[in-house]
XYZ file of C-alpha atoms in Angstrom:
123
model
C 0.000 0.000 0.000
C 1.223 3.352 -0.913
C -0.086 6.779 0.561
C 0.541 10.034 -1.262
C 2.170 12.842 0.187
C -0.568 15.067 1.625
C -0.723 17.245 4.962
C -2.784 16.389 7.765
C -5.706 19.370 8.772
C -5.017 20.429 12.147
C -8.324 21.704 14.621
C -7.944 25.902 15.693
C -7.182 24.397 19.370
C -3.760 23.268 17.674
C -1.912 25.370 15.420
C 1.244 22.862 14.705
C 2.425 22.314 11.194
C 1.964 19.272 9.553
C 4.351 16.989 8.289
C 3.974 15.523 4.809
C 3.194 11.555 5.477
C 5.762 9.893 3.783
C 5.405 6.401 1.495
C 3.978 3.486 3.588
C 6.819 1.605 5.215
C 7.438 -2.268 5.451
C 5.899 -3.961 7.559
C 8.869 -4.800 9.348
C 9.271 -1.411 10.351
C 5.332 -0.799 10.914
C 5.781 -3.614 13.793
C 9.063 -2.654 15.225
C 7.761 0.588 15.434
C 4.860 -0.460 17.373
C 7.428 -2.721 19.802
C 8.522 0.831 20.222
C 5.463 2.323 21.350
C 4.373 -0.152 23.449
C 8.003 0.108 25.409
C 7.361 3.704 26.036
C 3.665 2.913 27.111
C 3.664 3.188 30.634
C 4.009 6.257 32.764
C 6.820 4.421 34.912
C 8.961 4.214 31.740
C 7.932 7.628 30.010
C 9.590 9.131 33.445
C 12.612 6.849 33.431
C 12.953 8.122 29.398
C 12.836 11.820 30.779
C 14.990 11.301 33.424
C 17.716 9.664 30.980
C 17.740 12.575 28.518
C 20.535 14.437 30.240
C 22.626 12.156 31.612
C 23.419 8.070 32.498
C 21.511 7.082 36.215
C 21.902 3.790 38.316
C 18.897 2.379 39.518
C 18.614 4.121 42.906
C 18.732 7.470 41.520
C 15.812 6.817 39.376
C 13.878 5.127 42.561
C 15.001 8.486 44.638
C 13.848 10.674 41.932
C 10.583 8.570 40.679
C 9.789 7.750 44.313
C 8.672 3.981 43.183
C 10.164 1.115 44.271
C 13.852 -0.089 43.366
C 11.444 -3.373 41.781
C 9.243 -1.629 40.016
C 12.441 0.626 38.363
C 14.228 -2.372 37.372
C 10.898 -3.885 35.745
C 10.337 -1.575 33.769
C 14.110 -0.781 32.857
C 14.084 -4.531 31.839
C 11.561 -3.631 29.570
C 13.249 -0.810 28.059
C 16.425 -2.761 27.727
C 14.505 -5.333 25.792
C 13.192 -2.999 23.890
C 16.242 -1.214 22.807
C 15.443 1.914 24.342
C 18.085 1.548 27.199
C 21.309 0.274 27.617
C 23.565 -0.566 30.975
C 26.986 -0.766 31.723
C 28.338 -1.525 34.799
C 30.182 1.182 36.616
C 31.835 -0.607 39.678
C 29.143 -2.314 41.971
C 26.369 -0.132 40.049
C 24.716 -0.304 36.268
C 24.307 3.354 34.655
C 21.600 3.173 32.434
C 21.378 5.371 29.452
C 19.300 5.923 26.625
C 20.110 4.062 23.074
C 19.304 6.548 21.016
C 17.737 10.332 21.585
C 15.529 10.485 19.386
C 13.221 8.477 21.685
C 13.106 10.816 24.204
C 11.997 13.149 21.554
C 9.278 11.129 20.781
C 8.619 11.010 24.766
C 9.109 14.753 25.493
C 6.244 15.543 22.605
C 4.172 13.108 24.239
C 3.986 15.029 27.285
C 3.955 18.133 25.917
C 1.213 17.453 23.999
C -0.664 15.284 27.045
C 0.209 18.489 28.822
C -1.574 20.999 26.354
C -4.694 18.799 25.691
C -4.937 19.024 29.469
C -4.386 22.588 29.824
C -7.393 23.021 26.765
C -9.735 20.503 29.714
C -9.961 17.537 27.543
């Protein structure tokens, strides 16, 4: 299946610009895209994401600054890791964990933004 270049109407409430939609990818991609998606689905890992945008963290300062449990962190950093989202490497008797590639975080960061506006506009 092929789609044509075309822009996307946007409603008064949001004035972004719209991206032409490029061709219709493999499938391939289609699904590891959605593996993707699904990763970042879960507000535990959206705020590990944002909290791994700056700099590398070890698993107990994500559980000090996400106030969850040191369990529930490494659950859902197992997840990312799986994913490809995450990476660690060990760094003496701790594992920093950074983000794979930035571009997620992106994704993440307009997310929330957007979560954020829709909210602000009581929807």
């Amino acid at each position: 299946m092929k789609i044509v270049s075309r822009t996307v109407p946007t409603d008064s409430a949001h004035q972004h610009s719209a991206a032409p939609l490029p061709e219709m990818p493999p499938r391939e991609v289609l699904d590891r895209s959605g593996d993707l998606l699904r990763a970042l689905a879960a507000p535990v890992r959206i705020a590990i994401v944002l909290q791994l945008r700056e700099e590398a963290r070890c698993v107990h300062e994500l559980v000090d600054a996400l106030d969850v449990p040191q369990p529930l962190v490494s659950q859902h950093l197992r997840i990312l890791k799986a994913a490809g989202v995450v990476d660690g490497a060990r760094s003496g008797r701790e594992v920093l964990y950074r983000l794979v590639d930035h571009h997620l975080a992106d994704i993440v960061v307009a997310a929330v933004t957007h979560a954020a506006e829709d909210g602000a506009d009581g929807r």
